Tab-separated table of C-alpha atoms in Angstrom:
chain	number	residue	atom	x	y	z
A	1	MET	CA	0.000	0.000	0.000
A	2	THR	CA	1.434	3.368	-1.028
A	3	SER	CA	1.999	6.216	1.419
A	4	TYR	CA	-0.732	8.196	-0.363
A	5	PHE	CA	-3.408	5.554	0.260
A	6	LYS	CA	-2.290	5.077	3.867
A	7	LEU	CA	-2.680	8.815	4.407
A	8	LEU	CA	-6.093	8.774	2.714
A	9	ILE	CA	-7.345	5.927	4.933
A	10	LEU	CA	-6.060	7.736	8.031
A	11	CYS	CA	-7.872	10.941	7.032
A	12	LEU	CA	-11.126	9.081	6.396
A	13	ALA	CA	-10.885	7.306	9.749
A	14	THR	CA	-10.319	10.641	11.486
A	15	VAL	CA	-13.420	12.111	9.834
A	16	VAL	CA	-15.547	9.111	10.836
A	17	LEU	CA	-14.330	9.229	14.453
A	18	SER	CA	-14.875	12.972	14.770
A	19	THR	CA	-18.358	12.706	13.262
A	20	SER	CA	-19.241	9.854	15.602
A	21	SER	CA	-18.050	11.917	18.549
A	22	LEU	CA	-20.073	14.927	17.419
A	23	PHE	CA	-23.315	12.975	17.400
A	24	ALA	CA	-22.538	10.649	20.316
A	25	LYS	CA	-25.530	10.115	22.572
A	26	LYS	CA	-25.894	8.359	25.902
A	27	THR	CA	-29.234	7.351	27.381
A	28	ARG	CA	-29.210	8.381	31.024
A	29	TYR	CA	-32.807	7.511	31.935
A	30	LYS	CA	-35.539	5.471	30.274
A	31	THR	CA	-39.050	4.356	31.226
A	32	GLY	CA	-42.177	3.759	29.195
A	33	THR	CA	-43.112	7.431	29.503
A	34	LEU	CA	-39.824	9.353	29.505
A	35	SER	CA	-36.288	9.091	28.178
A	36	ILE	CA	-33.368	11.430	28.821
A	37	VAL	CA	-30.357	11.384	26.503
A	38	GLU	CA	-27.038	13.118	27.142
A	39	LEU	CA	-25.913	15.059	24.049
A	40	ALA	CA	-23.040	16.963	25.679
A	41	PRO	CA	-21.693	17.255	29.253
A	42	ASN	CA	-24.256	19.957	30.077
A	43	VAL	CA	-27.025	19.321	27.554
A	44	TYR	CA	-29.741	16.664	27.544
A	45	GLN	CA	-32.620	15.776	25.238
A	46	HIS	CA	-35.816	14.692	26.963
A	47	ILE	CA	-38.315	12.523	25.092
A	48	SER	CA	-41.926	11.950	26.113
A	49	TYR	CA	-45.010	10.709	24.283
A	50	LEU	CA	-48.253	12.290	23.150
A	51	SER	CA	-51.295	10.347	21.927
A	52	THR	CA	-52.818	12.062	18.883
A	53	GLN	CA	-55.861	11.328	16.766
A	54	ASP	CA	-54.163	11.840	13.403
A	55	PHE	CA	-50.620	10.546	14.029
A	56	GLY	CA	-51.030	8.027	16.860
A	57	LYS	CA	-48.435	7.947	19.652
A	58	VAL	CA	-45.856	10.632	18.887
A	59	SER	CA	-42.476	11.090	20.560
A	60	CYS	CA	-41.889	14.688	21.666
A	61	ASN	CA	-38.489	16.244	22.298
A	62	GLY	CA	-37.268	18.932	24.649
A	63	MET	CA	-33.916	20.162	25.934
A	64	ILE	CA	-32.315	20.525	29.356
A	65	VAL	CA	-29.294	22.800	29.861
A	66	VAL	CA	-27.356	22.447	33.137
A	67	ASN	CA	-24.567	24.535	34.650
A	68	SER	CA	-23.306	24.880	38.230
A	69	LYS	CA	-26.214	22.961	39.765
A	70	GLU	CA	-28.869	24.971	37.896
A	71	ALA	CA	-31.026	23.794	34.984
A	72	VAL	CA	-33.322	25.300	32.370
A	73	VAL	CA	-35.909	23.113	30.620
A	74	PHE	CA	-37.125	23.840	27.098
A	75	ASP	CA	-40.586	22.424	26.402
A	76	THR	CA	-42.233	20.392	29.114
A	77	PRO	CA	-42.834	16.679	28.673
A	78	ALA	CA	-46.202	15.963	27.072
A	79	ASP	CA	-48.093	15.269	30.313
A	80	SER	CA	-47.953	15.766	34.071
A	81	ALA	CA	-46.668	12.281	34.951
A	82	ALA	CA	-43.653	12.498	32.644
A	83	THR	CA	-43.007	16.054	33.842
A	84	VAL	CA	-42.797	14.917	37.459
A	85	GLU	CA	-40.379	12.176	36.345
A	86	LEU	CA	-38.195	14.754	34.626
A	87	MET	CA	-38.151	17.127	37.596
A	88	ASN	CA	-37.290	14.286	39.968
A	89	TRP	CA	-34.471	13.086	37.711
A	90	VAL	CA	-32.923	16.543	37.380
A	91	GLY	CA	-33.009	17.000	41.141
A	92	GLN	CA	-31.824	13.533	42.124
A	93	GLN	CA	-29.380	12.581	39.370
A	94	LEU	CA	-27.990	15.962	38.327
A	95	GLN	CA	-28.327	17.496	41.807
A	96	ALA	CA	-29.553	20.613	40.000
A	97	LYS	CA	-32.282	23.140	40.695
A	98	ILE	CA	-34.595	23.955	37.777
A	99	VAL	CA	-34.593	27.753	37.559
A	100	ALA	CA	-36.791	28.204	34.464
A	101	VAL	CA	-38.970	26.420	31.926
A	102	VAL	CA	-39.573	27.691	28.374
A	103	PRO	CA	-42.386	26.402	26.120
A	104	THR	CA	-41.329	27.077	22.514
A	105	HIS	CA	-44.918	27.359	21.251
A	106	PHE	CA	-48.450	26.940	22.564
A	107	HIS	CA	-49.221	23.319	21.608
A	108	ASN	CA	-49.625	20.633	24.252
A	109	ASP	CA	-46.365	18.889	23.346
A	110	CYS	CA	-44.591	22.032	24.592
A	111	LEU	CA	-46.548	22.959	27.712
A	112	GLY	CA	-48.568	19.875	28.648
A	113	GLY	CA	-46.733	19.653	31.980
A	114	LEU	CA	-46.392	23.373	32.655
A	115	LYS	CA	-48.679	23.363	35.695
A	116	GLU	CA	-46.300	20.956	37.446
A	117	PHE	CA	-43.447	23.451	37.104
A	118	HIS	CA	-45.662	26.252	38.402
A	119	ALA	CA	-46.710	24.082	41.344
A	120	GLN	CA	-43.043	23.887	42.350
A	121	GLY	CA	-42.580	27.641	42.031
A	122	ILE	CA	-40.474	27.362	38.863
A	123	PRO	CA	-40.925	30.454	36.648
A	124	SER	CA	-41.918	30.048	33.000
A	125	TYR	CA	-40.983	32.237	30.034
A	126	ALA	CA	-42.497	32.315	26.543
A	127	HIS	CA	-43.093	34.568	23.581
A	128	ASN	CA	-45.966	36.967	24.210
A	129	MET	CA	-47.888	35.329	21.358
A	130	THR	CA	-47.498	31.962	23.099
A	131	ILE	CA	-49.009	33.467	26.237
A	132	ASP	CA	-51.951	34.877	24.270
A	133	LEU	CA	-52.536	31.652	22.335
A	134	ALA	CA	-52.313	29.508	25.485
A	135	ARG	CA	-54.881	31.738	27.140
A	136	GLU	CA	-57.199	31.457	24.111
A	137	SER	CA	-56.771	27.664	24.117
A	138	LYS	CA	-57.615	27.534	27.851
A	139	VAL	CA	-54.433	25.685	28.800
A	140	THR	CA	-51.827	26.558	31.424
A	141	VAL	CA	-50.448	29.987	30.590
A	142	PRO	CA	-46.707	30.811	30.775
A	143	GLN	CA	-45.952	33.540	33.290
A	144	GLN	CA	-43.436	35.946	31.741
A	145	GLY	CA	-43.290	37.076	28.129
A	146	PHE	CA	-40.923	38.573	25.557
A	147	ASP	CA	-41.308	39.789	21.972
A	148	VAL	CA	-38.090	39.050	20.074
A	149	ALA	CA	-35.379	37.551	22.272
A	150	LYS	CA	-34.663	36.468	25.820
A	151	GLU	CA	-31.532	35.294	27.618
A	152	ILE	CA	-31.853	33.111	30.692
A	153	LYS	CA	-29.013	32.713	33.151
A	154	VAL	CA	-28.202	29.148	34.142
A	155	GLY	CA	-25.340	28.798	36.616
A	156	HIS	CA	-22.381	30.769	35.284
A	157	THR	CA	-23.570	30.814	31.680
A	158	LYS	CA	-26.706	31.615	29.715
A	159	VAL	CA	-28.985	30.211	27.061
A	160	SER	CA	-30.853	32.281	24.496
A	161	ILE	CA	-34.330	32.147	22.974
A	162	ARG	CA	-35.204	34.030	19.785
A	163	TYR	CA	-38.203	34.512	17.520
A	164	PHE	CA	-37.556	34.406	13.753
A	165	GLY	CA	-41.039	34.301	12.264
A	166	GLU	CA	-43.965	32.000	11.562
A	167	GLY	CA	-43.715	28.340	10.601
A	168	HIS	CA	-45.220	25.413	12.483
A	169	THR	CA	-47.147	28.054	14.450
A	170	LYS	CA	-47.110	31.845	14.487
A	171	ASP	CA	-45.332	31.872	17.860
A	172	ASN	CA	-42.589	29.202	17.483
A	173	VAL	CA	-39.172	30.183	18.900
A	174	ILE	CA	-35.662	28.703	18.816
A	175	ALA	CA	-33.475	27.954	21.853
A	176	TYR	CA	-29.685	28.045	21.482
A	177	PHE	CA	-26.893	27.134	23.884
A	178	ALA	CA	-23.774	28.790	22.495
A	179	ASP	CA	-21.357	27.009	24.873
A	180	GLU	CA	-21.971	23.757	22.978
A	181	ASP	CA	-23.454	25.196	19.742
A	182	ILE	CA	-26.599	23.123	20.314
A	183	MET	CA	-30.000	24.267	19.069
A	184	PHE	CA	-33.431	23.181	20.195
A	185	GLY	CA	-35.491	23.856	17.096
A	186	GLY	CA	-38.781	22.613	18.466
A	187	CYS	CA	-41.468	21.872	15.919
A	188	LEU	CA	-40.120	24.540	13.563
A	189	ILE	CA	-37.350	22.071	12.630
A	190	LYS	CA	-38.026	18.628	11.141
A	191	GLU	CA	-36.006	15.429	11.468
A	192	ILE	CA	-34.514	13.985	8.281
A	193	GLY	CA	-37.213	12.154	6.300
A	194	ALA	CA	-40.129	13.684	8.188
A	195	THR	CA	-43.329	14.741	6.484
A	196	LYS	CA	-44.809	18.208	6.969
A	197	GLY	CA	-46.855	16.852	9.877
A	198	TYR	CA	-49.658	18.743	11.583
A	199	LEU	CA	-50.396	22.003	9.739
A	200	GLY	CA	-53.533	23.160	11.561
A	201	ASP	CA	-51.817	26.272	12.955
A	202	ALA	CA	-48.991	26.522	10.413
A	203	ASN	CA	-47.844	29.202	8.015
A	204	VAL	CA	-46.574	26.958	5.223
A	205	ARG	CA	-45.859	29.926	2.939
A	206	ASP	CA	-43.344	31.533	5.355
A	207	TRP	CA	-41.927	28.394	6.981
A	208	ALA	CA	-38.859	27.947	4.722
A	209	ALA	CA	-37.950	31.646	4.892
A	210	THR	CA	-38.181	31.596	8.691
A	211	VAL	CA	-35.848	28.597	8.945
A	212	GLN	CA	-33.443	30.255	6.483
A	213	LYS	CA	-33.183	33.153	8.947
A	214	VAL	CA	-32.395	30.647	11.702
A	215	LYS	CA	-29.594	29.130	9.619
A	216	GLN	CA	-28.077	32.529	8.880
A	217	TYR	CA	-28.243	33.651	12.511
A	218	TYR	CA	-26.585	30.482	13.895
A	219	PRO	CA	-23.859	29.540	11.356
A	220	LYS	CA	-21.807	27.605	13.946
A	221	VAL	CA	-24.557	25.214	15.074
A	222	LYS	CA	-23.305	21.651	15.522
A	223	LYS	CA	-26.271	19.750	16.921
A	224	VAL	CA	-29.963	20.343	16.256
A	225	ILE	CA	-32.819	18.858	18.300
A	226	PRO	CA	-36.098	18.818	16.337
A	227	GLY	CA	-39.487	18.880	18.009
A	228	HIS	CA	-39.999	15.239	17.076
A	229	GLY	CA	-37.630	12.500	15.971
A	230	LYS	CA	-33.867	12.113	15.763
A	231	THR	CA	-31.307	14.748	16.641
A	232	GLY	CA	-28.727	15.616	13.981
A	233	GLY	CA	-26.699	18.462	12.543
A	234	VAL	CA	-27.299	21.361	10.209
A	235	ARG	CA	-28.772	18.912	7.678
A	236	LEU	CA	-32.030	19.071	9.647
A	237	ILE	CA	-32.223	22.788	8.996
A	238	ASP	CA	-31.488	22.330	5.296
A	239	TYR	CA	-34.017	19.500	5.058
A	240	THR	CA	-36.722	21.648	6.646
A	241	ILE	CA	-36.043	24.537	4.269
A	242	LYS	CA	-36.255	22.230	1.254
A	243	LEU	CA	-39.407	20.536	2.569
A	244	PHE	CA	-41.321	23.803	2.737
A	245	GLN	CA	-39.893	25.644	-0.241
A	246	SER	CA	-42.472	26.455	-2.925
A	247	LYS	CA	-42.416	23.999	-5.784
């Protein structure tokens, strides 16, 4: 084997190993109602399940960011029981105090367990449109609102939430943890191979343009958690743009 081919094989192996490391995941907790997956030393994906009439039992994602014994949760689990599981796990296994919860839009897969956080005195933050839409839908209403962007302190760092425009709903926001370049896209971002899904409150015309703004604003993103399905990289953003572009 020539030196050239040896070098080529070594380069390919390095790429494979670095890619595997980038998307490495470790399941830290799993029951029939809730799973928690470690994506980075301070970032976790939580997965719960929602029974729907049109799509059956649907897995629903959220994100937990932890720093210096404090945690922020993005989207609640889909129901109260799974939410209590999540809060117990964060307290017992991470030895962290949940200092905030952020529903990324007004649907039940984002705030189905919100009342459990409120019952524990944990403050909630959401876009002002999410607050209005939750009130109209007669579900638990987030407590504190913002219009464009919000930063939440967690330990010695912070995580940001930003509104880019309409898509899955008129109020959907993005959460971004710059320390690890990890994005929680919520239902605005689709997993690879997903269909357009539920469109009852969607703006299909603007969806691709909104996600294009997200891509431009976060050019360094490494990992992307969609609202449903498998976590990946920037390909999820590109896939979502293509899915909703006008034909």
